[in-house]
Short mmCIF file of C-alpha atoms in Angstrom, two decimals:
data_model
loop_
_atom_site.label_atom_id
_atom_site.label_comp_id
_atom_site.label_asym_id
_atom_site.label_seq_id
_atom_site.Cartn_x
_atom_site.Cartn_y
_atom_site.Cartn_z
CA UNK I 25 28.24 24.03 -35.60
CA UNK I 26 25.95 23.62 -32.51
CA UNK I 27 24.58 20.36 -33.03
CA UNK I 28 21.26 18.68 -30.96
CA UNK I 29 21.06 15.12 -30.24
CA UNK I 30 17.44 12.92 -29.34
CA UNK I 31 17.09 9.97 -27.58
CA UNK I 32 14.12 7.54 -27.11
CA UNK I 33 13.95 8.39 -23.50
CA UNK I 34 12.34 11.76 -21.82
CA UNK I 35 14.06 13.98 -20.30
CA UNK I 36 12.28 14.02 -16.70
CA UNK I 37 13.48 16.64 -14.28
CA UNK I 38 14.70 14.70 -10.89
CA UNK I 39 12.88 14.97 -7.89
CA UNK I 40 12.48 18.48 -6.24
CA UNK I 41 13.61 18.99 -2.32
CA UNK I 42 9.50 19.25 -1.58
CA UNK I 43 8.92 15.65 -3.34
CA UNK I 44 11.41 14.25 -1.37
CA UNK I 45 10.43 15.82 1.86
CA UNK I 46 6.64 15.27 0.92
CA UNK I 47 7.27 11.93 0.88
CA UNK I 48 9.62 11.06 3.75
CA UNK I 49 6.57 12.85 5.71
CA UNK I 50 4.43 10.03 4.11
CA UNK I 51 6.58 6.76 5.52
CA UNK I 52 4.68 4.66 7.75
CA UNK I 53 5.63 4.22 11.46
CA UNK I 54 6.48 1.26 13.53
CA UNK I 55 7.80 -0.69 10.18
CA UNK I 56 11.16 -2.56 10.61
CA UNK I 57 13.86 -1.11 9.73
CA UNK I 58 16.24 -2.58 7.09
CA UNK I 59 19.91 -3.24 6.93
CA UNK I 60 20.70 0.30 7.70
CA UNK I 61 19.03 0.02 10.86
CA UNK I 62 17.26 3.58 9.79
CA UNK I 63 13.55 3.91 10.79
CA UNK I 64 10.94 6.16 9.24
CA UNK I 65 10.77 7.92 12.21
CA UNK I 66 14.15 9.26 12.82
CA UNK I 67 14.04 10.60 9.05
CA UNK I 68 10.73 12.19 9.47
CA UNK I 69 11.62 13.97 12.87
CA UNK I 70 15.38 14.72 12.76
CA UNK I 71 14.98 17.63 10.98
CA UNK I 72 15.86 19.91 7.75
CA UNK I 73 19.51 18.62 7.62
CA UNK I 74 18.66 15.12 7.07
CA UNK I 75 16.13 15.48 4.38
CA UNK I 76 18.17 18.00 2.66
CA UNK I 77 21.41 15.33 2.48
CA UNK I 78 18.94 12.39 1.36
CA UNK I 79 17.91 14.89 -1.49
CA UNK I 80 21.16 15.53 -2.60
CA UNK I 81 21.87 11.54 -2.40
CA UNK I 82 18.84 11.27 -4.50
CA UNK I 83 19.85 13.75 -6.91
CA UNK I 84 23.31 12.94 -7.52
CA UNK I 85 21.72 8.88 -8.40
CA UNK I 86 19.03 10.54 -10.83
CA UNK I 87 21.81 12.52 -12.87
CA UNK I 88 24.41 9.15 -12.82
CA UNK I 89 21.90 6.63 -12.96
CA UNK I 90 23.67 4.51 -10.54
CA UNK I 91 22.66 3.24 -6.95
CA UNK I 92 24.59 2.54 -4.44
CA UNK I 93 25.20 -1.29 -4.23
CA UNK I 94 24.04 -1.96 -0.82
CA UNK I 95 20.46 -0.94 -1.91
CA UNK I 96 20.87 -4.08 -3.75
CA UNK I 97 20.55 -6.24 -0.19
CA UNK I 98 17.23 -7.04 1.21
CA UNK I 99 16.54 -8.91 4.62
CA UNK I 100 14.05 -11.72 3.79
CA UNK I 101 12.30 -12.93 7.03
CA UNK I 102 9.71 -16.18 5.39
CA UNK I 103 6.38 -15.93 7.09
CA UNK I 104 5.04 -19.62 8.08
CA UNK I 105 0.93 -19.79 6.99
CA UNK I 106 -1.16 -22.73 7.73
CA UNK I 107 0.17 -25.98 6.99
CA UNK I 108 3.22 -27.95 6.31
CA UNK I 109 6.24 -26.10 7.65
CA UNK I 110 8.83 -27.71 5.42
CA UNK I 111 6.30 -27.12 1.92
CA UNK I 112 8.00 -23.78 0.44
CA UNK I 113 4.61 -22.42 -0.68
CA UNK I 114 3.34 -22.25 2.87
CA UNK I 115 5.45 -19.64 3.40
CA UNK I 116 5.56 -15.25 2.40
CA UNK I 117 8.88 -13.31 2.38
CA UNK I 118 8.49 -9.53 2.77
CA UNK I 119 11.35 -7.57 2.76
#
């Protein structure tokens, strides 16, 4: 007996190689890089080799549902604004 199970969530198809490349053409320049010390622009102009490994990467965390821990780290760098240096709201933190 063949039997069918549903769950509550959708099945949604993972990303396709031209979504992936589609949007690594879409990163912004001159933007910091992060711990990796990757920037946009060495993705977007190394070449078909490097997108194609990032969309495996990609793929292989959409069908196990796991990331890799180190995308867990982000580099805070506070942003002084106007004011009292020690008050904690006069402050931003992008990542």
């Amino acid at each position: 007996m063949d039997m069918q199970y549903s769950t509550a969530e959708p099945c949604i198809e993972p990303p396709t190689k031209r979504e992936i490349y589609d949007t690594i053409g879409k990163l912004k320049n001159n933007k910091s890089p992060g711990e990796s010390n990757i920037v946009s622009e060495l993705l977007k102009n190394e070449g078909e080799s490097i997108k194609s490994e990032i969309w495996k990467m990609i793929k292989v965390i959409w069908e196990t549902e796991e990331m890799p821990r180190e995308w867990n780290t982000a580099i805070l760098c506070p942003i002084l604004k106007k004011g009292d240096i020690l008050d904690p709201t006069n402050q931003t933190h992008p990542t």
